[in-house]
Amino acid sequence: VTIFGNVQQRTLEVVYDLGSGKIGFGAGGCQ
Amino acid sequence: ATAESNNLHLLHLNSLLPSSSCSSSTKGSKRKGSLEVVHKYGPCSQQNDGERKVTDSDILNLDKERVKYIHSRISKELGGDDSVKELDSATLPAKSGTLIGSGNYFVVVGLGTPKKDLSLIFDTGSDLTWTQCQPCARSCYSQQDPIFDPSKSSTYANITCTSTLCTQLSSATGNDPGCSSSTKACIYGIQYGDQSFSVGYFSRERLTVTATDVINNFLFGCGQNNQGLFGGSAGLIGLGRHPISFVQQTASKYNKIFSYCLPSTASSTGHLTFGGGGGAYRNLVYTPFSTLSRSSSFYGLDIVSITVDGVKLSLSPSLFSSGGAIIDSGTVITRLPPTAYATLRSAFRKGMSKYPTAPELSILDTCYDLSAYKDKDIFIPPINFVFGGSATVKLQPQGVLYVASTKQVCLAFAPNGDDSD
């Protein structure tokens, strides 16, 4: 299994929407 | 302009280095359900006492153990099983798997009435929320916050082992629950391959997320026998997909939406926010998450391709689909199929050929000595991930490099053991 780890997620806004079954990524979430 | 035209990241090396003091003004969207996210080993952490006791090698070695745990958990659900049939608080065999709580970011929440603040690691790769509890009947490790004492809370209650809530623990932890012979209390157990574990009472309690957000009757593990490398945190908050996870338990309040932003360095803070709506998120690209047939707790992702320096890596589409992929807030370094990693590394090295190399760091085998560039700009090849639904995620430089020091700046990716992992 490929694992997308937390270093790669740094500064991205990562949104988990379980109701809609989707994950969002946005640049500059806490830069 | 040169960087832009050559499709490179231009950055000042200092921007990748943590400072010695905490810059705690949380950036990003801060809303009613927002908590501050802190790196466990940075200056913003009170667990640190101003002195970092854990090396980068320690962090990366722990990360190896976590990845082993994820793989073993998935293979366990394939049928290779070794779950514990009868747990009790006295004996817990060491099992294959590993430290679920090695993630490096935590938040502070309040538990009980009156509330006691606890620093909990947040983890999208697990489901059960637990904390160490008094009287620590068997064992508690050292933690920064005072250990939670349920006898001093007016809202604490044990779950009985005849309750259907108790039986949910099997799929949430991989271990069947136990039952106290005297009180009929439900006993959970969660265990790890490095022999770290937590065993205790499965309970309900009032959880204070923020000053205005209170969850009554929250189900959690009240640990009486806790041993291992949890790094001074009081326990863990499980954000997986299982009905027992924080996300599912708070569905009516937060509508099963949460988000986080992990800070660029250990000396700054990010946020963990529950709930959405109100146009809170802008400029997002979305990808559908999937369910791994072998484990429904993880958030599955569909990786379509990777680009380095704007060039798509030449990889078979089946390379990622055969093993599947997950996103995990508790794993530090992204693990790729070895073939994909070798191709990415080759392209990255090509883009970094002007910089002197440095020795490898644990699982990171592509490192550079950038000490001569401490006060200069450096160029690094950008890396993009393309997920299902054509969601292209451009990694920031902080997401490409792991900086142990200016003498050892490493490509922050590692391979799995085999393409079929």
Tab-separated table of C-alpha atoms in Angstrom:
chain	number	residue	atom	x	y	z
A	1	VAL	CA	0.000	0.000	0.000
A	2	THR	CA	1.261	3.416	-0.953
A	3	ILE	CA	0.962	5.826	1.978
A	4	PHE	CA	0.664	9.600	1.526
A	5	GLY	CA	2.428	10.832	4.662
A	6	ASN	CA	2.357	13.988	6.708
A	7	VAL	CA	5.528	15.676	5.422
A	8	GLN	CA	3.911	15.795	2.002
A	9	GLN	CA	0.771	17.299	3.544
A	10	ARG	CA	2.581	20.206	5.211
A	11	THR	CA	1.007	23.617	4.589
A	12	LEU	CA	-1.806	22.074	2.550
A	13	GLU	CA	-5.370	22.459	3.754
A	14	VAL	CA	-6.535	18.836	3.787
A	15	VAL	CA	-10.310	18.470	3.992
A	16	TYR	CA	-12.044	15.164	4.741
A	17	ASP	CA	-15.695	15.149	3.702
A	18	LEU	CA	-17.010	11.735	4.635
A	19	GLY	CA	-20.585	12.505	3.623
A	20	SER	CA	-19.545	13.284	0.079
A	21	GLY	CA	-16.789	10.668	0.030
A	22	LYS	CA	-14.073	13.073	-1.000
A	23	ILE	CA	-10.838	14.615	0.184
A	24	GLY	CA	-9.810	18.131	-0.767
A	25	PHE	CA	-6.360	19.644	-0.987
A	26	GLY	CA	-5.689	23.367	-0.979
A	27	ALA	CA	-2.407	25.211	-1.192
A	28	GLY	CA	-1.372	27.646	1.525
A	29	GLY	CA	-3.615	26.337	4.292
A	30	CYS	CA	-1.336	27.602	7.073
A	31	GLN	CA	1.669	29.083	5.385
B	1	ALA	CA	11.295	34.497	-13.288
B	2	THR	CA	14.022	31.997	-14.026
B	3	ALA	CA	12.549	29.557	-11.559
B	4	GLU	CA	9.091	30.035	-13.028
B	5	SER	CA	10.234	29.532	-16.581
B	6	ASN	CA	12.233	26.470	-15.644
B	7	ASN	CA	9.407	25.034	-13.578
B	8	LEU	CA	11.447	25.058	-10.380
B	9	HIS	CA	10.775	25.891	-6.748
B	10	LEU	CA	12.892	28.829	-5.686
B	11	LEU	CA	13.269	29.071	-1.957
B	12	HIS	CA	15.397	30.354	0.820
B	13	LEU	CA	16.797	27.452	2.822
B	14	ASN	CA	16.069	29.233	6.087
B	15	SER	CA	12.362	28.954	5.334
B	16	LEU	CA	12.662	25.192	5.810
B	17	LEU	CA	14.411	25.412	9.149
B	18	PRO	CA	12.479	25.665	12.411
B	19	SER	CA	13.397	28.568	14.628
B	20	SER	CA	14.236	28.091	18.293
B	21	SER	CA	11.091	29.877	19.413
B	22	CYS	CA	7.460	29.205	18.708
B	23	SER	CA	5.538	31.301	16.254
B	24	SER	CA	2.154	30.404	17.635
B	25	SER	CA	-0.236	32.649	15.772
B	26	THR	CA	-2.275	30.059	13.950
B	27	LYS	CA	-2.506	30.716	10.275
B	28	GLY	CA	-5.227	29.480	8.008
B	29	SER	CA	-8.921	29.185	8.595
B	30	LYS	CA	-9.728	29.515	12.277
B	31	ARG	CA	-13.323	28.758	13.147
B	32	LYS	CA	-15.525	27.748	16.023
B	33	GLY	CA	-14.448	24.123	15.861
B	34	SER	CA	-10.738	24.829	15.383
B	35	LEU	CA	-7.909	23.502	17.511
B	36	GLU	CA	-4.287	24.502	17.321
B	37	VAL	CA	-1.991	21.836	15.876
B	38	VAL	CA	1.483	21.573	17.352
B	39	HIS	CA	4.494	19.491	16.382
B	40	LYS	CA	5.391	17.118	19.188
B	41	TYR	CA	9.097	17.861	19.114
B	42	GLY	CA	9.114	21.565	18.222
B	43	PRO	CA	9.380	24.656	20.432
B	44	CYS	CA	5.593	25.097	20.441
B	45	SER	CA	5.253	21.861	22.376
B	46	GLN	CA	5.258	22.094	26.163
B	47	GLN	CA	6.331	18.479	26.124
B	48	ASN	CA	9.705	19.602	24.999
B	49	ASP	CA	11.097	21.513	27.931
B	50	GLY	CA	13.039	23.594	25.452
B	51	GLU	CA	15.236	20.687	24.556
B	52	ARG	CA	14.688	18.260	21.744
B	53	LYS	CA	15.309	14.768	23.003
B	54	VAL	CA	14.348	12.897	19.852
B	55	THR	CA	16.577	12.790	16.793
B	56	ASP	CA	15.447	12.781	13.174
B	57	SER	CA	16.671	9.198	12.950
B	58	ASP	CA	14.421	8.280	15.882
B	59	ILE	CA	11.434	9.887	14.169
B	60	LEU	CA	12.149	8.095	10.890
B	61	ASN	CA	12.750	4.766	12.588
B	62	LEU	CA	9.435	5.092	14.391
B	63	ASP	CA	7.880	5.877	11.048
B	64	LYS	CA	9.197	2.552	9.737
B	65	GLU	CA	7.409	0.829	12.562
B	66	ARG	CA	4.165	2.601	11.808
B	67	VAL	CA	4.287	1.586	8.158
B	68	LYS	CA	4.927	-1.997	9.220
B	69	TYR	CA	1.882	-1.720	11.457
B	70	ILE	CA	-0.321	-0.454	8.608
B	71	HIS	CA	0.810	-3.245	6.312
B	72	SER	CA	0.344	-5.866	9.013
B	73	ARG	CA	-3.102	-4.542	9.873
B	74	ILE	CA	-4.184	-4.726	6.268
B	75	SER	CA	-2.761	-8.214	5.804
B	76	LYS	CA	-4.413	-9.251	9.055
B	77	GLU	CA	-7.775	-8.254	7.638
B	78	LEU	CA	-6.913	-10.321	4.577
B	79	GLY	CA	-7.017	-13.317	6.855
B	80	GLY	CA	-3.517	-13.661	8.208
B	81	ASP	CA	-4.771	-13.297	11.645
B	82	ASP	CA	-3.403	-13.154	15.002
B	83	SER	CA	-5.941	-11.231	16.930
B	84	VAL	CA	-6.071	-11.642	20.655
B	85	LYS	CA	-9.028	-13.724	21.609
B	86	GLU	CA	-9.244	-12.974	25.279
B	87	LEU	CA	-7.824	-9.726	26.494
B	88	ASP	CA	-7.500	-8.834	30.089
B	89	SER	CA	-5.666	-6.068	31.804
B	90	ALA	CA	-3.013	-8.326	33.228
B	91	THR	CA	-1.516	-9.958	30.194
B	92	LEU	CA	-1.188	-8.791	26.651
B	93	PRO	CA	1.064	-10.640	24.307
B	94	ALA	CA	3.344	-8.620	22.074
B	95	LYS	CA	2.046	-8.830	18.552
B	96	SER	CA	3.203	-8.140	15.085
B	97	GLY	CA	2.294	-4.629	14.045
B	98	THR	CA	3.477	-1.424	15.509
B	99	LEU	CA	3.131	1.915	17.113
B	100	ILE	CA	-0.087	3.484	16.005
B	101	GLY	CA	0.543	6.653	17.934
B	102	SER	CA	3.851	7.731	16.520
B	103	GLY	CA	2.363	10.605	14.524
B	104	ASN	CA	4.021	13.854	15.323
B	105	TYR	CA	1.169	16.295	15.646
B	106	PHE	CA	-1.158	16.801	18.543
B	107	VAL	CA	-4.034	18.970	19.730
B	108	VAL	CA	-5.328	19.771	23.203
B	109	VAL	CA	-8.880	18.800	24.169
B	110	GLY	CA	-10.708	18.725	27.492
B	111	LEU	CA	-12.071	15.545	29.058
B	112	GLY	CA	-14.486	15.104	31.963
B	113	THR	CA	-16.407	17.387	34.325
B	114	PRO	CA	-14.718	19.557	35.373
B	115	LYS	CA	-12.643	19.273	32.236
B	116	LYS	CA	-9.008	18.338	32.253
B	117	ASP	CA	-6.875	19.328	29.293
B	118	LEU	CA	-5.082	16.512	27.475
B	119	SER	CA	-2.595	16.589	24.585
B	120	LEU	CA	-3.700	13.929	22.123
B	121	ILE	CA	-1.969	12.869	18.930
B	122	PHE	CA	-4.465	13.078	16.078
B	123	ASP	CA	-4.485	10.232	13.683
B	124	THR	CA	-6.505	9.622	10.517
B	125	GLY	CA	-5.016	6.118	10.373
B	126	SER	CA	-6.767	4.746	13.457
B	127	ASP	CA	-10.180	4.813	15.082
B	128	LEU	CA	-10.133	4.470	18.856
B	129	THR	CA	-9.577	7.564	20.991
B	130	TRP	CA	-7.849	6.738	24.255
B	131	THR	CA	-5.989	8.364	27.101
B	132	GLN	CA	-4.110	7.122	30.142
B	133	CYS	CA	-6.290	6.945	33.247
B	134	GLN	CA	-5.785	6.844	36.978
B	135	PRO	CA	-5.226	4.746	38.963
B	136	CYS	CA	-2.989	3.274	36.214
B	137	ALA	CA	-3.779	-0.154	37.679
B	138	ARG	CA	-0.940	-1.754	35.824
B	139	SER	CA	1.271	0.895	34.234
B	140	CYS	CA	1.349	4.380	32.774
B	141	TYR	CA	4.156	5.986	30.840
B	142	SER	CA	5.307	9.524	31.569
B	143	GLN	CA	3.106	12.231	30.047
B	144	GLN	CA	3.176	15.996	30.172
B	145	ASP	CA	-0.387	16.587	31.336
B	146	PRO	CA	-1.706	15.233	34.633
B	147	ILE	CA	-3.151	11.764	34.032
B	148	PHE	CA	-6.934	11.787	33.736
B	149	ASP	CA	-8.708	10.588	36.859
B	150	PRO	CA	-12.227	9.346	36.090
B	151	SER	CA	-13.130	9.201	39.789
B	152	LYS	CA	-12.960	12.998	39.874
B	153	SER	CA	-15.339	13.459	36.962
B	154	SER	CA	-19.101	13.589	37.395
B	155	THR	CA	-19.805	12.547	33.800
B	156	TYR	CA	-17.685	9.401	33.462
B	157	ALA	CA	-19.253	5.954	33.007
B	158	ASN	CA	-17.956	2.539	32.006
B	159	ILE	CA	-19.490	0.595	29.114
B	160	THR	CA	-20.582	-2.908	30.079
B	161	CYS	CA	-19.311	-5.882	28.164
B	162	THR	CA	-22.818	-6.945	27.239
B	163	SER	CA	-23.359	-3.686	25.358
B	164	THR	CA	-23.304	-3.769	21.546
B	165	LEU	CA	-20.950	-0.784	21.801
B	166	CYS	CA	-18.363	-3.110	23.320
B	167	THR	CA	-18.423	-5.537	20.406
B	168	GLN	CA	-17.497	-2.749	17.981
B	169	LEU	CA	-14.023	-2.767	19.449
B	170	SER	CA	-13.054	-5.898	17.534
B	171	SER	CA	-13.053	-4.165	14.173
B	172	ALA	CA	-11.798	-0.837	15.560
B	173	THR	CA	-8.728	-2.213	17.291
B	174	GLY	CA	-8.192	-5.602	15.662
B	175	ASN	CA	-8.611	-7.232	19.063
B	176	ASP	CA	-11.693	-8.737	20.627
B	177	PRO	CA	-12.726	-6.900	23.799
B	178	GLY	CA	-12.445	-8.445	27.234
B	179	CYS	CA	-14.857	-8.394	30.150
B	180	SER	CA	-14.066	-7.637	33.751
B	181	SER	CA	-15.198	-10.617	35.792
B	182	SER	CA	-16.065	-8.468	38.808
B	183	THR	CA	-17.673	-5.359	37.309
B	184	LYS	CA	-18.607	-6.609	33.821
B	185	ALA	CA	-16.873	-3.556	32.392
B	186	CYS	CA	-15.832	-3.709	28.740
B	187	ILE	CA	-12.049	-3.936	28.336
B	188	TYR	CA	-10.357	-2.679	25.177
B	189	GLY	CA	-6.851	-3.493	24.068
B	190	ILE	CA	-4.763	-1.955	21.331
B	191	GLN	CA	-1.273	-3.173	20.739
B	192	TYR	CA	1.724	-2.570	18.574
B	193	GLY	CA	4.602	-4.520	17.131
B	194	ASP	CA	7.260	-2.702	19.101
B	195	GLN	CA	5.425	-3.946	22.192
B	196	SER	CA	3.747	-0.612	22.837
B	197	PHE	CA	0.133	-1.016	23.912
B	198	SER	CA	-2.815	0.410	25.817
B	199	VAL	CA	-5.377	-1.678	27.706
B	200	GLY	CA	-8.203	-0.349	29.838
B	201	TYR	CA	-11.869	0.417	30.259
B	202	PHE	CA	-14.038	1.322	27.321
B	203	SER	CA	-16.006	4.274	28.658
B	204	ARG	CA	-18.108	7.305	27.928
B	205	GLU	CA	-17.309	10.826	29.024
B	206	ARG	CA	-17.886	14.503	28.244
B	207	LEU	CA	-15.373	15.760	25.693
B	208	THR	CA	-14.762	19.492	25.370
B	209	VAL	CA	-13.428	20.177	21.893
B	210	THR	CA	-13.412	23.954	22.155
B	211	ALA	CA	-14.880	26.395	24.661
B	212	THR	CA	-18.188	26.264	22.851
B	213	ASP	CA	-18.201	22.726	21.487
B	214	VAL	CA	-18.948	19.962	23.965
B	215	ILE	CA	-19.634	16.317	23.117
B	216	ASN	CA	-21.508	14.362	25.766
B	217	ASN	CA	-21.202	10.588	26.108
B	218	PHE	CA	-18.130	10.361	23.932
B	219	LEU	CA	-16.795	6.802	23.729
B	220	PHE	CA	-13.118	6.431	24.516
B	221	GLY	CA	-10.541	4.144	26.041
B	222	CYS	CA	-9.515	4.838	29.635
B	223	GLY	CA	-6.091	3.167	29.734
B	224	GLN	CA	-4.969	1.297	32.827
B	225	ASN	CA	-1.993	-0.449	31.308
B	226	ASN	CA	-0.073	1.700	28.859
B	227	GLN	CA	3.451	1.168	27.756
B	228	GLY	CA	5.457	2.407	24.837
B	229	LEU	CA	6.750	5.311	22.854
B	230	PHE	CA	3.921	7.772	22.946
B	231	GLY	CA	6.299	10.646	23.496
B	232	GLY	CA	4.746	12.444	26.425
B	233	SER	CA	1.325	12.789	24.829
B	234	ALA	CA	-1.687	11.730	26.879
B	235	GLY	CA	-3.006	9.385	24.198
B	236	LEU	CA	-4.533	9.531	20.787
B	237	ILE	CA	-7.585	10.854	18.968
B	238	GLY	CA	-8.769	8.470	16.241
B	239	LEU	CA	-10.048	10.153	13.083
B	240	GLY	CA	-10.533	7.043	10.947
B	241	ARG	CA	-13.779	5.908	9.318
B	242	HIS	CA	-14.970	3.296	11.814
B	243	PRO	CA	-18.237	3.992	13.720
B	244	ILE	CA	-16.204	4.348	16.893
B	245	SER	CA	-13.983	7.117	15.535
B	246	PHE	CA	-14.288	10.733	16.618
B	247	VAL	CA	-15.599	11.676	13.178
B	248	GLN	CA	-18.477	9.205	13.277
B	249	GLN	CA	-19.333	9.855	16.921
B	250	THR	CA	-19.672	13.570	16.254
B	251	ALA	CA	-21.471	13.186	12.902
B	252	SER	CA	-24.586	15.055	14.009
B	253	LYS	CA	-22.545	18.023	15.196
B	254	TYR	CA	-19.853	18.291	12.564
B	255	ASN	CA	-21.513	16.510	9.660
B	256	LYS	CA	-18.548	14.175	9.198
B	257	ILE	CA	-16.318	16.941	7.869
B	258	PHE	CA	-12.963	17.893	9.279
B	259	SER	CA	-9.807	19.500	7.993
B	260	TYR	CA	-6.305	20.211	9.102
B	261	CYS	CA	-3.207	22.061	8.065
B	262	LEU	CA	0.163	20.853	9.259
B	263	PRO	CA	2.626	23.712	9.751
B	264	SER	CA	5.625	24.277	7.510
B	265	THR	CA	8.140	23.717	10.324
B	266	ALA	CA	8.096	22.435	13.893
B	267	SER	CA	8.285	25.982	15.240
B	268	SER	CA	4.943	27.079	13.874
B	269	THR	CA	1.396	25.907	14.438
B	270	GLY	CA	-1.385	24.669	12.226
B	271	HIS	CA	-4.993	23.786	12.900
B	272	LEU	CA	-7.435	20.919	13.145
B	273	THR	CA	-10.957	22.038	12.432
B	274	PHE	CA	-14.165	20.096	12.818
B	275	GLY	CA	-17.161	20.929	10.640
B	276	GLY	CA	-17.293	22.786	7.376
B	277	GLY	CA	-19.780	24.898	5.524
B	278	GLY	CA	-20.104	28.607	5.169
B	279	GLY	CA	-17.771	28.700	2.201
B	280	ALA	CA	-14.929	27.881	4.531
B	281	TYR	CA	-12.775	26.245	1.894
B	282	ARG	CA	-11.523	27.909	-1.217
B	283	ASN	CA	-9.244	26.836	-4.019
B	284	LEU	CA	-9.486	23.176	-3.170
B	285	VAL	CA	-9.095	20.293	-5.579
B	286	TYR	CA	-11.108	17.242	-4.616
B	287	THR	CA	-10.478	13.564	-5.134
B	288	PRO	CA	-12.917	10.820	-4.188
B	289	PHE	CA	-11.699	8.631	-1.386
B	290	SER	CA	-12.062	4.907	-1.699
B	291	THR	CA	-12.283	1.958	0.642
B	292	LEU	CA	-9.509	-0.562	0.647
B	293	SER	CA	-11.148	-3.952	0.308
B	294	ARG	CA	-8.866	-5.147	3.059
B	295	SER	CA	-9.527	-2.453	5.617
B	296	SER	CA	-12.447	-0.049	5.838
B	297	SER	CA	-10.924	2.270	8.439
B	298	PHE	CA	-8.339	3.867	6.198
B	299	TYR	CA	-8.956	6.671	3.729
B	300	GLY	CA	-8.086	5.188	0.344
B	301	LEU	CA	-6.697	7.373	-2.426
B	302	ASP	CA	-6.311	6.746	-6.121
B	303	ILE	CA	-2.869	7.928	-7.248
B	304	VAL	CA	-2.871	8.360	-11.010
B	305	SER	CA	0.565	9.780	-11.684
B	306	ILE	CA	3.458	11.819	-10.327
B	307	THR	CA	5.327	14.605	-12.067
B	308	VAL	CA	8.808	15.877	-11.287
B	309	ASP	CA	9.954	19.106	-12.872
B	310	GLY	CA	6.740	19.100	-14.852
B	311	VAL	CA	7.537	15.765	-16.478
B	312	LYS	CA	5.231	12.831	-15.831
B	313	LEU	CA	7.129	9.840	-14.510
B	314	SER	CA	7.074	6.913	-16.876
B	315	LEU	CA	5.238	4.373	-14.733
B	316	SER	CA	2.680	1.698	-15.475
B	317	PRO	CA	-0.801	2.835	-14.383
B	318	SER	CA	-1.228	-0.482	-12.570
B	319	LEU	CA	1.731	0.246	-10.310
B	320	PHE	CA	-0.355	2.325	-7.917
B	321	SER	CA	-3.689	0.588	-8.427
B	322	SER	CA	-2.471	-2.910	-7.642
B	323	GLY	CA	-1.611	-2.227	-4.002
B	324	GLY	CA	-3.824	0.796	-3.448
B	325	ALA	CA	-2.985	3.905	-1.483
B	326	ILE	CA	-4.067	5.611	1.721
B	327	ILE	CA	-3.639	9.055	3.262
B	328	ASP	CA	-2.482	9.088	6.870
B	329	SER	CA	-1.767	11.983	9.223
B	330	GLY	CA	0.343	9.732	11.430
B	331	THR	CA	2.854	8.455	8.872
B	332	VAL	CA	5.668	10.939	8.402
B	333	ILE	CA	7.228	9.969	5.076
B	334	THR	CA	5.265	9.010	1.942
B	335	ARG	CA	5.930	5.393	0.925
B	336	LEU	CA	5.883	4.546	-2.770
B	337	PRO	CA	6.137	1.268	-4.674
B	338	PRO	CA	9.890	0.693	-5.129
B	339	THR	CA	9.675	1.089	-8.903
B	340	ALA	CA	7.885	4.429	-8.556
B	341	TYR	CA	10.318	5.576	-5.893
B	342	ALA	CA	13.362	4.715	-8.015
B	343	THR	CA	11.944	6.667	-10.951
B	344	LEU	CA	11.052	9.674	-8.807
B	345	ARG	CA	14.460	9.633	-7.124
B	346	SER	CA	16.235	9.508	-10.435
B	347	ALA	CA	14.315	12.527	-11.762
B	348	PHE	CA	14.826	14.452	-8.519
B	349	ARG	CA	18.556	13.733	-8.435
B	350	LYS	CA	18.825	14.988	-11.980
B	351	GLY	CA	17.204	18.255	-10.964
B	352	MET	CA	19.473	18.570	-7.923
B	353	SER	CA	22.721	17.600	-9.631
B	354	LYS	CA	24.375	20.963	-8.908
B	355	TYR	CA	24.243	20.449	-5.154
B	356	PRO	CA	26.741	18.353	-3.131
B	357	THR	CA	25.349	15.128	-1.721
B	358	ALA	CA	25.268	14.111	1.941
B	359	PRO	CA	25.010	10.783	3.807
B	360	GLU	CA	21.659	9.049	3.941
B	361	LEU	CA	19.385	9.562	6.936
B	362	SER	CA	17.647	6.387	8.104
B	363	ILE	CA	15.105	5.518	5.400
B	364	LEU	CA	15.969	8.632	3.344
B	365	ASP	CA	18.693	7.809	0.832
B	366	THR	CA	18.879	11.010	-1.216
B	367	CYS	CA	20.387	13.802	0.830
B	368	TYR	CA	22.297	17.012	0.116
B	369	ASP	CA	24.708	19.215	2.011
B	370	LEU	CA	23.287	22.690	1.537
B	371	SER	CA	25.292	24.370	4.290
B	372	ALA	CA	26.999	26.567	1.706
B	373	TYR	CA	23.575	27.839	0.649
B	374	LYS	CA	22.325	28.783	4.095
B	375	ASP	CA	21.869	32.405	3.164
B	376	LYS	CA	21.219	31.874	-0.500
B	377	ASP	CA	18.304	30.786	-2.599
B	378	ILE	CA	18.117	27.223	-3.790
B	379	PHE	CA	16.146	25.689	-6.611
B	380	ILE	CA	14.424	22.376	-6.172
B	381	PRO	CA	12.438	20.433	-8.751
B	382	PRO	CA	8.721	20.609	-7.939
B	383	ILE	CA	6.788	17.392	-7.414
B	384	ASN	CA	3.083	17.073	-8.193
B	385	PHE	CA	0.743	14.218	-7.360
B	386	VAL	CA	-2.234	13.597	-9.600
B	387	PHE	CA	-5.108	11.852	-7.811
B	388	GLY	CA	-8.344	10.396	-9.164
B	389	GLY	CA	-10.743	12.976	-10.563
B	390	SER	CA	-7.794	14.826	-12.096
B	391	ALA	CA	-6.940	16.439	-8.794
B	392	THR	CA	-3.421	17.774	-9.165
B	393	VAL	CA	-1.721	18.554	-5.863
B	394	LYS	CA	1.438	20.604	-6.087
B	395	LEU	CA	3.618	19.771	-3.095
B	396	GLN	CA	5.186	22.727	-1.377
B	397	PRO	CA	8.986	22.640	-0.870
B	398	GLN	CA	8.279	21.749	2.774
B	399	GLY	CA	6.484	18.689	1.445
B	400	VAL	CA	9.390	17.563	-0.708
B	401	LEU	CA	12.364	17.982	1.612
B	402	TYR	CA	13.080	16.664	5.099
B	403	VAL	CA	15.608	19.015	6.699
B	404	ALA	CA	17.604	17.447	9.510
B	405	SER	CA	20.145	20.279	9.261
B	406	THR	CA	21.568	22.436	6.496
B	407	LYS	CA	24.214	19.711	6.091
B	408	GLN	CA	21.614	17.017	5.587
B	409	VAL	CA	18.595	17.986	3.500
B	410	CYS	CA	16.867	14.880	2.167
B	411	LEU	CA	14.254	13.926	-0.382
B	412	ALA	CA	11.304	13.094	1.856
B	413	PHE	CA	10.117	9.919	0.159
B	414	ALA	CA	10.888	6.257	0.794
B	415	PRO	CA	10.112	2.973	-0.933
B	416	ASN	CA	7.952	0.136	0.303
B	417	GLY	CA	9.600	-3.263	0.446
B	418	ASP	CA	7.973	-4.548	-2.692
B	419	ASP	CA	5.789	-3.222	-5.531
B	420	SER	CA	3.017	-5.511	-4.315
B	421	ASP	CA	2.956	-4.068	-0.759
